[in-house]
mmCIF file of C-alpha atoms in Angstrom:
data_model
loop_
_atom_site.group_PDB
_atom_site.id
_atom_site.type_symbol
_atom_site.label_atom_id
_atom_site.label_comp_id
_atom_site.label_asym_id
_atom_site.label_seq_id
_atom_site.Cartn_x
_atom_site.Cartn_y
_atom_site.Cartn_z
ATOM 1 C CA MET A 1 -93.376 -155.484 -181.386
ATOM 2 C CA PRO A 2 -91.874 -159.212 -180.117
ATOM 3 C CA LEU A 3 -89.613 -161.373 -182.105
ATOM 4 C CA ALA A 4 -91.030 -164.876 -183.975
ATOM 5 C CA SER A 5 -89.766 -167.870 -183.047
ATOM 6 C CA LEU A 6 -86.081 -168.491 -182.087
ATOM 7 C CA ALA A 7 -85.092 -170.740 -184.649
ATOM 8 C CA PRO A 8 -81.598 -169.503 -186.765
ATOM 9 C CA LEU A 9 -83.225 -168.369 -189.963
ATOM 10 C CA THR A 10 -81.860 -170.835 -192.240
ATOM 11 C CA PRO A 11 -82.880 -172.063 -196.000
ATOM 12 C CA SER A 12 -85.411 -174.897 -194.237
ATOM 13 C CA ASP A 13 -87.144 -172.280 -192.526
ATOM 14 C CA ALA A 14 -90.774 -172.387 -193.795
ATOM 15 C CA SER A 15 -90.970 -168.205 -194.836
ATOM 16 C CA ALA A 16 -86.677 -168.709 -196.181
ATOM 17 C CA ALA A 17 -85.948 -168.608 -199.525
ATOM 18 C CA PRO A 18 -84.893 -172.451 -200.717
ATOM 19 C CA ALA A 19 -80.791 -173.213 -200.274
ATOM 20 C CA ALA A 20 -79.187 -172.314 -202.857
ATOM 21 C CA PRO A 21 -75.889 -174.179 -203.463
ATOM 22 C CA ALA A 22 -72.517 -171.473 -204.601
ATOM 23 C CA ARG A 23 -73.972 -170.322 -208.079
ATOM 24 C CA ARG A 24 -71.139 -170.008 -211.144
ATOM 25 C CA ASP A 25 -70.687 -168.398 -214.051
ATOM 26 C CA ASP A 26 -69.548 -168.591 -216.727
ATOM 27 C CA SER A 27 -65.799 -168.400 -215.734
ATOM 28 C CA GLY A 28 -66.066 -170.887 -213.448
ATOM 29 C CA HIS A 29 -66.148 -169.103 -210.337
ATOM 30 C CA ALA A 30 -68.083 -169.327 -207.204
ATOM 31 C CA PHE A 31 -69.741 -167.159 -205.235
ATOM 32 C CA ARG A 32 -71.182 -167.718 -201.758
ATOM 33 C CA HIS A 33 -74.738 -166.678 -201.188
ATOM 34 C CA PRO A 34 -75.881 -164.732 -199.228
ATOM 35 C CA GLY A 35 -72.573 -162.752 -198.947
ATOM 36 C CA VAL A 36 -72.513 -159.532 -199.471
ATOM 37 C CA LEU A 37 -71.483 -157.817 -196.436
ATOM 38 C CA LEU A 38 -73.357 -160.054 -194.259
ATOM 39 C CA THR A 39 -73.184 -164.144 -193.963
ATOM 40 C CA ARG A 40 -76.940 -165.983 -193.358
ATOM 41 C CA THR A 41 -74.235 -167.456 -189.820
ATOM 42 C CA GLN A 42 -73.355 -163.458 -188.946
ATOM 43 C CA LEU A 43 -77.719 -162.789 -189.651
ATOM 44 C CA ASN A 44 -78.158 -165.312 -187.626
ATOM 45 C CA ARG A 45 -76.083 -163.794 -184.798
ATOM 46 C CA VAL A 46 -77.130 -161.208 -184.919
ATOM 47 C CA ARG A 47 -80.288 -162.488 -184.657
ATOM 48 C CA ALA A 48 -79.630 -164.609 -181.266
ATOM 49 C CA ARG A 49 -78.191 -161.658 -179.679
ATOM 50 C CA VAL A 50 -80.731 -159.255 -180.238
ATOM 51 C CA ARG A 51 -83.905 -162.417 -178.792
ATOM 52 C CA ASP A 52 -81.393 -162.567 -176.316
ATOM 53 C CA GLY A 53 -81.403 -158.917 -175.369
ATOM 54 C CA ALA A 54 -77.485 -158.765 -175.629
ATOM 55 C CA GLU A 55 -75.832 -155.523 -175.889
ATOM 56 C CA PRO A 56 -74.838 -153.306 -178.018
ATOM 57 C CA TRP A 57 -77.271 -155.539 -180.621
ATOM 58 C CA ALA A 58 -80.446 -155.127 -178.738
ATOM 59 C CA SER A 59 -80.354 -151.190 -178.399
ATOM 60 C CA ALA A 60 -78.310 -150.961 -181.499
ATOM 61 C CA PHE A 61 -81.346 -152.926 -182.786
ATOM 62 C CA GLU A 62 -84.057 -150.675 -181.154
ATOM 63 C CA ALA A 63 -82.417 -147.664 -182.757
ATOM 64 C CA MET A 64 -82.755 -149.598 -186.145
ATOM 65 C CA ARG A 65 -86.441 -150.534 -185.382
ATOM 66 C CA SER A 66 -87.540 -146.565 -184.139
ATOM 67 C CA SER A 67 -86.254 -145.192 -187.424
ATOM 68 C CA ALA A 68 -87.799 -143.631 -190.245
ATOM 69 C CA TYR A 69 -86.040 -146.042 -192.397
ATOM 70 C CA GLY A 70 -88.157 -148.445 -190.515
ATOM 71 C CA SER A 71 -91.366 -147.501 -190.504
ATOM 72 C CA LEU A 72 -93.814 -149.965 -192.052
ATOM 73 C CA ASP A 73 -95.063 -146.723 -193.683
ATOM 74 C CA TYR A 74 -92.023 -146.074 -195.563
ATOM 75 C CA THR A 75 -92.646 -145.017 -198.685
ATOM 76 C CA ALA A 76 -90.218 -145.095 -201.661
ATOM 77 C CA ALA A 77 -90.233 -141.952 -204.722
ATOM 78 C CA PRO A 78 -88.163 -143.105 -207.628
ATOM 79 C CA VAL A 79 -87.581 -141.142 -209.946
ATOM 80 C CA GLU A 80 -86.533 -141.727 -213.679
ATOM 81 C CA VAL A 81 -83.597 -139.918 -213.955
ATOM 82 C CA VAL A 82 -81.268 -139.480 -210.689
ATOM 83 C CA ARG A 83 -79.328 -135.220 -211.530
ATOM 84 C CA CYS A 84 -76.531 -135.476 -207.914
ATOM 85 C CA PRO A 85 -75.132 -131.922 -209.378
ATOM 86 C CA PRO A 86 -71.363 -130.619 -206.951
ATOM 87 C CA GLY A 87 -71.850 -128.783 -203.828
ATOM 88 C CA SER A 88 -74.769 -127.000 -203.029
ATOM 89 C CA ARG A 89 -76.876 -126.774 -205.448
ATOM 90 C CA PRO A 90 -80.015 -129.004 -205.638
ATOM 91 C CA GLY A 91 -79.689 -131.757 -207.426
ATOM 92 C CA ARG A 92 -83.412 -134.485 -208.200
ATOM 93 C CA GLY A 93 -83.406 -137.838 -206.341
ATOM 94 C CA CYS A 94 -80.056 -138.233 -205.050
ATOM 95 C CA VAL A 95 -81.354 -137.826 -201.052
ATOM 96 C CA GLU A 96 -84.641 -140.090 -201.756
ATOM 97 C CA GLU A 97 -82.687 -142.664 -203.925
ATOM 98 C CA ARG A 98 -79.792 -143.090 -200.682
ATOM 99 C CA ARG A 99 -82.241 -142.976 -198.452
ATOM 100 C CA ASP A 100 -84.751 -145.683 -200.301
ATOM 101 C CA ALA A 101 -81.761 -147.833 -200.516
ATOM 102 C CA ILE A 102 -80.906 -147.053 -196.798
ATOM 103 C CA ALA A 103 -84.289 -148.382 -196.163
ATOM 104 C CA ALA A 104 -84.608 -151.104 -198.306
ATOM 105 C CA TYR A 105 -81.517 -152.254 -196.191
ATOM 106 C CA THR A 106 -82.957 -151.818 -192.891
ATOM 107 C CA HIS A 107 -86.015 -153.676 -193.596
ATOM 108 C CA ALA A 108 -84.126 -156.747 -195.238
ATOM 109 C CA LEU A 109 -82.651 -156.399 -192.036
ATOM 110 C CA LEU A 110 -85.958 -155.768 -189.998
ATOM 111 C CA TRP A 111 -86.807 -158.734 -192.063
ATOM 112 C CA SER A 112 -84.433 -161.335 -190.469
ATOM 113 C CA VAL A 113 -84.556 -160.626 -187.203
ATOM 114 C CA THR A 114 -87.930 -160.526 -186.575
ATOM 115 C CA ARG A 115 -88.883 -163.214 -189.643
ATOM 116 C CA ASP A 116 -92.371 -160.738 -189.846
ATOM 117 C CA ARG A 117 -93.086 -160.677 -193.491
ATOM 118 C CA ALA A 118 -94.589 -157.842 -193.911
ATOM 119 C CA HIS A 119 -90.824 -156.108 -193.353
ATOM 120 C CA ALA A 120 -89.933 -158.062 -196.418
ATOM 121 C CA ARG A 121 -92.636 -157.284 -198.167
ATOM 122 C CA LYS A 122 -91.532 -153.634 -197.119
ATOM 123 C CA ALA A 123 -87.878 -154.372 -198.127
ATOM 124 C CA VAL A 124 -88.959 -156.051 -201.754
ATOM 125 C CA GLU A 125 -91.815 -153.520 -202.539
ATOM 126 C CA ILE A 126 -88.635 -150.281 -202.228
ATOM 127 C CA MET A 127 -86.718 -152.232 -204.627
ATOM 128 C CA ASP A 128 -89.188 -153.110 -207.018
ATOM 129 C CA ALA A 129 -89.877 -149.695 -206.849
ATOM 130 C CA TRP A 130 -86.709 -148.278 -208.304
ATOM 131 C CA SER A 131 -86.375 -151.373 -210.946
ATOM 132 C CA ALA A 132 -89.097 -150.356 -212.172
ATOM 133 C CA VAL A 133 -88.707 -146.380 -213.220
ATOM 134 C CA VAL A 134 -84.458 -145.881 -212.551
ATOM 135 C CA GLU A 135 -82.931 -145.440 -215.950
ATOM 136 C CA GLU A 136 -79.040 -143.487 -215.365
ATOM 137 C CA HIS A 137 -77.700 -141.022 -213.107
ATOM 138 C CA THR A 138 -76.134 -138.043 -214.373
ATOM 139 C CA GLU A 139 -74.822 -134.502 -213.552
ATOM 140 C CA GLY A 140 -71.491 -133.988 -211.409
ATOM 141 C CA ASN A 141 -71.373 -136.035 -208.690
ATOM 142 C CA ALA A 142 -73.011 -139.083 -210.816
ATOM 143 C CA PRO A 143 -70.597 -141.401 -209.559
ATOM 144 C CA LEU A 144 -70.440 -140.909 -205.919
ATOM 145 C CA GLN A 145 -74.502 -141.296 -205.799
ATOM 146 C CA ALA A 146 -74.474 -144.584 -207.409
ATOM 147 C CA ALA A 147 -72.257 -145.644 -205.169
ATOM 148 C CA TRP A 148 -73.758 -144.197 -201.927
ATOM 149 C CA SER A 149 -77.100 -145.503 -203.540
ATOM 150 C CA GLY A 150 -75.697 -149.098 -205.496
ATOM 151 C CA SER A 151 -73.835 -150.189 -202.044
ATOM 152 C CA SER A 152 -76.908 -150.072 -199.778
ATOM 153 C CA TRP A 153 -78.933 -151.515 -202.978
ATOM 154 C CA ALA A 154 -77.247 -154.843 -203.597
ATOM 155 C CA ARG A 155 -76.413 -155.213 -199.176
ATOM 156 C CA ALA A 156 -80.171 -155.617 -199.108
ATOM 157 C CA GLY A 157 -80.757 -157.803 -203.058
ATOM 158 C CA GLU A 158 -78.568 -159.827 -201.727
ATOM 159 C CA ILE A 159 -80.557 -160.508 -198.590
ATOM 160 C CA MET A 160 -83.604 -160.544 -199.684
ATOM 161 C CA ARG A 161 -82.888 -163.152 -203.118
ATOM 162 C CA TYR A 162 -81.521 -165.538 -200.662
ATOM 163 C CA THR A 163 -83.729 -165.664 -197.135
ATOM 164 C CA TYR A 164 -87.469 -165.094 -198.917
ATOM 165 C CA ASP A 165 -89.842 -166.634 -201.210
ATOM 166 C CA GLY A 166 -91.783 -163.723 -201.777
ATOM 167 C CA TRP A 167 -89.958 -161.625 -203.816
ATOM 168 C CA PRO A 168 -90.945 -162.944 -207.344
ATOM 169 C CA GLY A 169 -88.060 -164.436 -210.760
ATOM 170 C CA ALA A 170 -88.965 -161.917 -212.852
ATOM 171 C CA ARG A 171 -88.985 -158.705 -210.117
ATOM 172 C CA VAL A 172 -85.742 -160.495 -208.962
ATOM 173 C CA ARG A 173 -84.388 -159.992 -212.906
ATOM 174 C CA ARG A 174 -85.470 -156.875 -213.202
ATOM 175 C CA PHE A 175 -83.483 -155.866 -209.572
ATOM 176 C CA ALA A 176 -80.340 -157.345 -211.348
ATOM 177 C CA THR A 177 -80.886 -155.432 -214.508
ATOM 178 C CA MET A 178 -80.981 -152.438 -212.846
ATOM 179 C CA LEU A 179 -78.060 -152.665 -210.465
ATOM 180 C CA ARG A 180 -76.214 -153.596 -214.143
ATOM 181 C CA THR A 181 -77.133 -150.855 -216.640
ATOM 182 C CA ALA A 182 -77.785 -148.015 -214.460
ATOM 183 C CA TYR A 183 -74.688 -148.444 -211.235
ATOM 184 C CA LEU A 184 -71.921 -150.564 -212.163
ATOM 185 C CA PRO A 185 -71.336 -148.342 -215.315
ATOM 186 C CA LEU A 186 -70.982 -145.569 -212.919
ATOM 187 C CA THR A 187 -69.026 -147.069 -210.155
ATOM 188 C CA ALA A 188 -66.596 -149.445 -212.051
ATOM 189 C CA PRO A 189 -64.388 -147.783 -213.740
ATOM 190 C CA GLY A 190 -62.796 -145.451 -210.064
ATOM 191 C CA ALA A 191 -62.040 -142.061 -210.367
ATOM 192 C CA PRO A 192 -58.822 -142.059 -209.416
ATOM 193 C CA ASP A 193 -58.277 -137.881 -209.990
ATOM 194 C CA TYR A 194 -60.553 -137.304 -207.262
ATOM 195 C CA ASN A 195 -60.836 -137.441 -203.349
ATOM 196 C CA GLY A 196 -60.092 -141.120 -202.420
ATOM 197 C CA ASN A 197 -63.554 -141.660 -200.634
ATOM 198 C CA TRP A 198 -64.858 -141.924 -204.351
ATOM 199 C CA ASP A 199 -62.850 -144.293 -205.816
ATOM 200 C CA LEU A 200 -63.266 -146.483 -202.516
ATOM 201 C CA THR A 201 -66.901 -146.674 -202.269
ATOM 202 C CA MET A 202 -67.602 -146.988 -205.602
ATOM 203 C CA ALA A 203 -65.379 -149.927 -205.499
ATOM 204 C CA ASP A 204 -67.698 -150.947 -202.753
ATOM 205 C CA ALA A 205 -70.424 -150.896 -205.290
ATOM 206 C CA SER A 206 -68.734 -152.158 -207.634
ATOM 207 C CA MET A 207 -67.876 -155.556 -204.688
ATOM 208 C CA GLY A 208 -71.458 -155.927 -203.565
ATOM 209 C CA ILE A 209 -72.980 -155.659 -207.480
ATOM 210 C CA ALA A 210 -70.331 -158.229 -208.884
ATOM 211 C CA VAL A 211 -71.319 -160.691 -206.306
ATOM 212 C CA PHE A 212 -75.009 -159.839 -206.619
ATOM 213 C CA LEU A 213 -75.165 -160.511 -210.231
ATOM 214 C CA ASP A 214 -72.540 -163.410 -210.296
ATOM 215 C CA ASP A 215 -70.049 -161.108 -212.531
ATOM 216 C CA THR A 216 -66.818 -162.727 -211.875
ATOM 217 C CA GLU A 217 -65.460 -159.854 -214.284
ATOM 218 C CA ALA A 218 -67.253 -157.205 -212.400
ATOM 219 C CA PHE A 219 -65.989 -159.130 -209.221
ATOM 220 C CA GLU A 220 -62.305 -158.542 -209.968
ATOM 221 C CA THR A 221 -62.363 -155.389 -211.472
ATOM 222 C CA ALA A 222 -63.671 -154.796 -207.508
ATOM 223 C CA LEU A 223 -60.634 -155.811 -206.424
ATOM 224 C CA ARG A 224 -58.124 -154.211 -208.658
ATOM 225 C CA ARG A 225 -59.448 -150.391 -208.472
ATOM 226 C CA PHE A 226 -59.336 -151.587 -203.778
ATOM 227 C CA ARG A 227 -55.398 -152.583 -204.136
ATOM 228 C CA ASP A 228 -54.653 -149.676 -205.969
ATOM 229 C CA ARG A 229 -56.471 -147.302 -204.479
ATOM 230 C CA VAL A 230 -55.943 -148.471 -200.219
ATOM 231 C CA PRO A 231 -52.297 -148.358 -200.131
ATOM 232 C CA ALA A 232 -52.881 -144.753 -201.747
ATOM 233 C CA TYR A 233 -55.131 -143.385 -199.545
ATOM 234 C CA PHE A 234 -53.419 -145.196 -195.961
ATOM 235 C CA TYR A 235 -49.747 -143.870 -195.538
ATOM 236 C CA LEU A 236 -46.985 -146.189 -194.014
ATOM 237 C CA ARG A 237 -43.253 -145.076 -193.493
ATOM 238 C CA SER A 238 -42.361 -147.879 -196.561
ATOM 239 C CA ASP A 239 -44.594 -145.996 -198.873
ATOM 240 C CA GLY A 240 -40.685 -144.139 -198.768
ATOM 241 C CA PRO A 241 -40.538 -140.136 -198.555
ATOM 242 C CA LEU A 242 -44.128 -139.387 -199.717
ATOM 243 C CA PRO A 243 -47.669 -141.139 -200.710
ATOM 244 C CA GLN A 244 -47.866 -143.968 -203.014
ATOM 245 C CA ARG A 245 -49.998 -142.513 -206.881
ATOM 246 C CA PRO A 246 -53.258 -143.351 -207.686
ATOM 247 C CA ARG A 247 -52.762 -145.680 -209.770
ATOM 248 C CA GLY A 248 -54.292 -144.056 -213.456
ATOM 249 C CA SER A 249 -54.023 -140.589 -211.489
ATOM 250 C CA ARG A 250 -52.606 -137.323 -213.295
ATOM 251 C CA VAL A 251 -51.120 -136.956 -209.450
ATOM 252 C CA THR A 252 -47.264 -137.431 -210.524
ATOM 253 C CA SER A 253 -45.195 -135.052 -209.022
ATOM 254 C CA ALA A 254 -43.827 -134.296 -205.755
ATOM 255 C CA ASP A 255 -45.802 -131.357 -205.173
ATOM 256 C CA GLU A 256 -49.190 -131.979 -206.735
ATOM 257 C CA VAL A 257 -48.839 -135.490 -203.875
ATOM 258 C CA ARG A 258 -48.673 -132.690 -201.221
ATOM 259 C CA GLU A 259 -51.355 -131.108 -202.366
ATOM 260 C CA TYR A 260 -53.550 -133.426 -203.431
ATOM 261 C CA TRP A 261 -53.211 -134.854 -199.368
ATOM 262 C CA PHE A 262 -54.531 -131.209 -198.458
ATOM 263 C CA GLY A 263 -50.754 -128.994 -198.191
ATOM 264 C CA GLN A 264 -48.987 -131.798 -195.596
ATOM 265 C CA ARG A 265 -45.695 -132.090 -195.956
ATOM 266 C CA ARG A 266 -45.066 -134.611 -193.653
ATOM 267 C CA PHE A 267 -46.484 -138.103 -193.568
ATOM 268 C CA VAL A 268 -46.063 -140.583 -190.900
ATOM 269 C CA ASP A 269 -47.889 -144.186 -190.165
ATOM 270 C CA GLY A 270 -51.722 -143.747 -190.669
ATOM 271 C CA LEU A 271 -52.105 -140.463 -191.742
ATOM 272 C CA ALA A 272 -54.877 -140.595 -194.304
ATOM 273 C CA GLN A 273 -54.713 -138.994 -197.982
ATOM 274 C CA GLU A 274 -58.550 -136.517 -196.310
ATOM 275 C CA THR A 275 -57.108 -136.055 -193.277
ATOM 276 C CA CYS A 276 -56.355 -132.486 -192.826
ATOM 277 C CA ARG A 277 -59.624 -131.886 -195.180
ATOM 278 C CA ASN A 278 -61.302 -133.785 -192.121
ATOM 279 C CA PHE A 279 -62.291 -136.911 -190.442
ATOM 280 C CA THR A 280 -65.296 -137.596 -191.854
ATOM 281 C CA HIS A 281 -64.316 -138.115 -194.657
ATOM 282 C CA VAL A 282 -61.678 -140.658 -194.078
ATOM 283 C CA GLY A 283 -64.319 -142.486 -191.951
ATOM 284 C CA TYR A 284 -66.543 -142.775 -195.609
ATOM 285 C CA ALA A 285 -63.563 -143.869 -196.566
ATOM 286 C CA LEU A 286 -62.697 -146.736 -193.813
ATOM 287 C CA ALA A 287 -65.703 -148.341 -194.355
ATOM 288 C CA ALA A 288 -65.662 -148.677 -197.649
ATOM 289 C CA THR A 289 -62.394 -150.195 -197.183
ATOM 290 C CA ALA A 290 -63.822 -152.438 -195.103
ATOM 291 C CA HIS A 291 -67.204 -153.016 -197.221
ATOM 292 C CA VAL A 292 -65.180 -153.982 -200.109
ATOM 293 C CA ALA A 293 -62.737 -156.437 -197.518
ATOM 294 C CA GLU A 294 -65.324 -158.123 -196.003
ATOM 295 C CA THR A 295 -67.017 -159.879 -198.435
ATOM 296 C CA ALA A 296 -64.118 -160.190 -201.089
ATOM 297 C CA TRP A 297 -63.690 -162.599 -196.985
ATOM 298 C CA HIS A 298 -67.026 -163.940 -197.849
ATOM 299 C CA GLN A 299 -65.961 -164.810 -201.061
ATOM 300 C CA GLY A 300 -62.581 -165.986 -200.416
ATOM 301 C CA VAL A 301 -60.015 -163.310 -201.329
ATOM 302 C CA ASP A 302 -58.669 -162.194 -198.292
ATOM 303 C CA LEU A 303 -58.032 -158.680 -198.932
ATOM 304 C CA TYR A 304 -57.195 -157.735 -195.309
ATOM 305 C CA ASP A 305 -53.944 -159.612 -194.706
ATOM 306 C CA GLU A 306 -52.937 -157.437 -197.659
ATOM 307 C CA VAL A 307 -53.312 -154.492 -196.135
ATOM 308 C CA ALA A 308 -54.436 -155.132 -192.280
ATOM 309 C CA GLU A 309 -50.605 -152.986 -190.765
ATOM 310 C CA ARG A 310 -52.041 -149.816 -193.256
ATOM 311 C CA LEU A 311 -55.649 -149.826 -191.533
ATOM 312 C CA ARG A 312 -54.307 -150.437 -188.241
ATOM 313 C CA ALA A 313 -52.152 -147.578 -188.066
ATOM 314 C CA ALA A 314 -54.974 -145.257 -189.913
ATOM 315 C CA LEU A 315 -57.314 -147.188 -187.030
ATOM 316 C CA ASP A 316 -54.724 -145.897 -184.692
ATOM 317 C CA PHE A 317 -53.743 -142.653 -185.544
ATOM 318 C CA HIS A 318 -56.979 -140.777 -185.917
ATOM 319 C CA ALA A 319 -58.842 -142.205 -182.461
ATOM 320 C CA ARG A 320 -55.670 -140.166 -180.591
ATOM 321 C CA TYR A 321 -57.474 -137.294 -182.375
ATOM 322 C CA GLN A 322 -61.150 -138.460 -181.941
ATOM 323 C CA LEU A 323 -59.891 -138.568 -178.045
ATOM 324 C CA GLY A 324 -58.300 -135.252 -177.272
ATOM 325 C CA ASP A 325 -54.573 -135.447 -178.082
ATOM 326 C CA PRO A 326 -53.482 -131.797 -178.920
ATOM 327 C CA VAL A 327 -52.498 -131.283 -182.913
ATOM 328 C CA PRO A 328 -48.825 -130.943 -183.589
ATOM 329 C CA PRO A 329 -48.385 -127.949 -185.747
ATOM 330 C CA TRP A 330 -46.396 -129.988 -188.732
ATOM 331 C CA LEU A 331 -50.267 -132.308 -188.715
ATOM 332 C CA CYS A 332 -51.809 -130.321 -191.174
ATOM 333 C CA GLU A 333 -51.002 -126.838 -189.697
ATOM 334 C CA GLY A 334 -52.526 -127.563 -186.657
ATOM 335 C CA LYS A 335 -55.851 -127.444 -187.394
ATOM 336 C CA LEU A 336 -58.091 -130.695 -188.098
ATOM 337 C CA LYS A 337 -61.966 -131.735 -187.596
ATOM 338 C CA VAL A 338 -61.794 -134.947 -186.158
ATOM 339 C CA ARG A 339 -65.591 -135.642 -186.686
ATOM 340 C CA MET A 340 -66.122 -139.523 -188.520
ATOM 341 C CA GLY A 341 -69.564 -141.435 -188.558
ATOM 342 C CA PRO A 342 -70.068 -145.385 -187.075
ATOM 343 C CA ASP A 343 -67.974 -146.085 -189.764
ATOM 344 C CA THR A 344 -65.380 -148.677 -188.092
ATOM 345 C CA GLU A 345 -67.504 -151.110 -187.116
ATOM 346 C CA VAL A 346 -66.438 -153.960 -189.312
ATOM 347 C CA LEU A 347 -63.078 -153.257 -189.007
ATOM 348 C CA LEU A 348 -62.979 -153.728 -185.337
ATOM 349 C CA ASN A 349 -64.616 -157.222 -186.006
ATOM 350 C CA HIS A 350 -61.480 -158.308 -188.595
ATOM 351 C CA LEU A 351 -58.463 -156.947 -187.148
ATOM 352 C CA GLY A 352 -60.282 -157.354 -183.063
ATOM 353 C CA ASN A 353 -61.758 -160.049 -183.783
ATOM 354 C CA ARG A 354 -60.745 -162.311 -186.215
ATOM 355 C CA ARG A 355 -57.434 -161.515 -185.823
ATOM 356 C CA GLY A 356 -57.173 -160.571 -181.852
ATOM 357 C CA TRP A 357 -55.486 -157.598 -182.167
ATOM 358 C CA ALA A 358 -55.603 -154.350 -179.578
ATOM 359 C CA LEU A 359 -57.433 -152.129 -180.471
ATOM 360 C CA ARG A 360 -57.798 -149.846 -177.244
ATOM 361 C CA ASP A 361 -58.017 -146.384 -178.459
ATOM 362 C CA PRO A 362 -60.087 -146.913 -181.574
ATOM 363 C CA GLU A 363 -62.947 -149.077 -179.929
ATOM 364 C CA GLU A 364 -63.509 -146.054 -177.208
ATOM 365 C CA ALA A 365 -63.872 -143.850 -180.127
ATOM 366 C CA ALA A 366 -65.969 -145.804 -182.135
ATOM 367 C CA LEU A 367 -68.771 -145.460 -179.180
ATOM 368 C CA PRO A 368 -69.697 -142.014 -179.134
ATOM 369 C CA ALA A 369 -70.907 -142.316 -183.672
ATOM 370 C CA ARG A 370 -73.020 -145.813 -182.642
ATOM 371 C CA ARG A 371 -75.775 -144.227 -181.269
ATOM 372 C CA ARG A 372 -76.176 -142.909 -184.566
ATOM 373 C CA GLY A 373 -76.714 -145.949 -186.466
ATOM 374 C CA THR A 374 -76.621 -144.663 -190.474
ATOM 375 C CA ASP A 375 -74.466 -141.864 -192.187
ATOM 376 C CA ASN A 376 -77.731 -141.761 -194.163
ATOM 377 C CA LEU A 377 -75.251 -142.299 -197.003
ATOM 378 C CA PHE A 378 -74.285 -145.899 -197.300
ATOM 379 C CA VAL A 379 -73.236 -147.054 -194.008
ATOM 380 C CA ALA A 380 -75.751 -148.955 -191.945
ATOM 381 C CA TRP A 381 -76.625 -150.622 -187.868
ATOM 382 C CA GLU A 382 -73.334 -151.903 -188.723
ATOM 383 C CA THR A 383 -73.193 -152.124 -184.240
ATOM 384 C CA LEU A 384 -75.562 -153.966 -185.096
ATOM 385 C CA THR A 385 -74.064 -156.369 -187.315
ATOM 386 C CA HIS A 386 -70.970 -156.259 -186.788
ATOM 387 C CA THR A 387 -70.054 -155.678 -183.599
ATOM 388 C CA ASP A 388 -68.438 -158.802 -182.287
ATOM 389 C CA ASN A 389 -69.892 -160.955 -185.377
ATOM 390 C CA PRO A 390 -66.988 -162.991 -187.224
ATOM 391 C CA GLY A 391 -69.020 -165.289 -188.563
#
């Protein structure tokens, strides 16, 4: 399918929504739109690179377009109550909700790149289907499920609300109500006693939803959760002999901290709270951390600067073992599960492109995961959107 005209996506585009100034809530805080993970400038750059056939963006775009998520025959499967128990017990609507949220985001990106209004209509159709039905999330994994899906919903909604003129205002308001009532109450409080990927993913969803809703209070809450949790998840020697405790957690004693870090007793720069669990969950935490910081960056708050050294250490530490370094016996009893998903593109873009730091090992370690495109949870198509795309 050939791309449409070569002009950038601008407010004056006949198929784009009219320009909107930065919206302000009652406190006077200004939000930039679109500004959940991506700006208009970044979206335009993605479009230009795909148009020019540049790599890796062209291949990443084709992978997205040919995925099940990108099909114009995609059909949403909303439910009124999303029931997600912990572990392997069957739920109701959990997988479907995550898939549908990623599909809405996928079609929002396809619309942005191709200007094919069929993709815009599909993105809106999926979001409208859920906002007309869903009321709540229940059972043990409800906060995490709401975070995974809420993150993708906010990104999709933000693109469509500010670049497409075919989403009726009443449906936009209904979608906003869905985010405020069925997602934000679960994600905003955080989860200080759970593994840190929960807390960080919940902050990710809360941040995106706050921007979509122009909600300063929710935005500030997400900032606090980020600042509380990131230093308690990624260790630096400057923290002292033990990692920082999550604020508000019942983890307090030295023995409890070691148990919380999956039995690890020696702490080195870049180690993460879930390193000895597996790198998959560390990847979730890295991605969520980057999503919060990237969205805050677009809203004029530089969270990256507060934790940049911590994040670089984490990227370097985990990349070494992904690339085959032998595991010393003091680290996780000499055993690591090193599979990580497509989780580091946003961080590599900021630290490597905006800051200009050399990140050779993390960049090499990221290459195999690029072929996957999405983790089918809350990370999707970030090679396309954030590789060398400082905005």
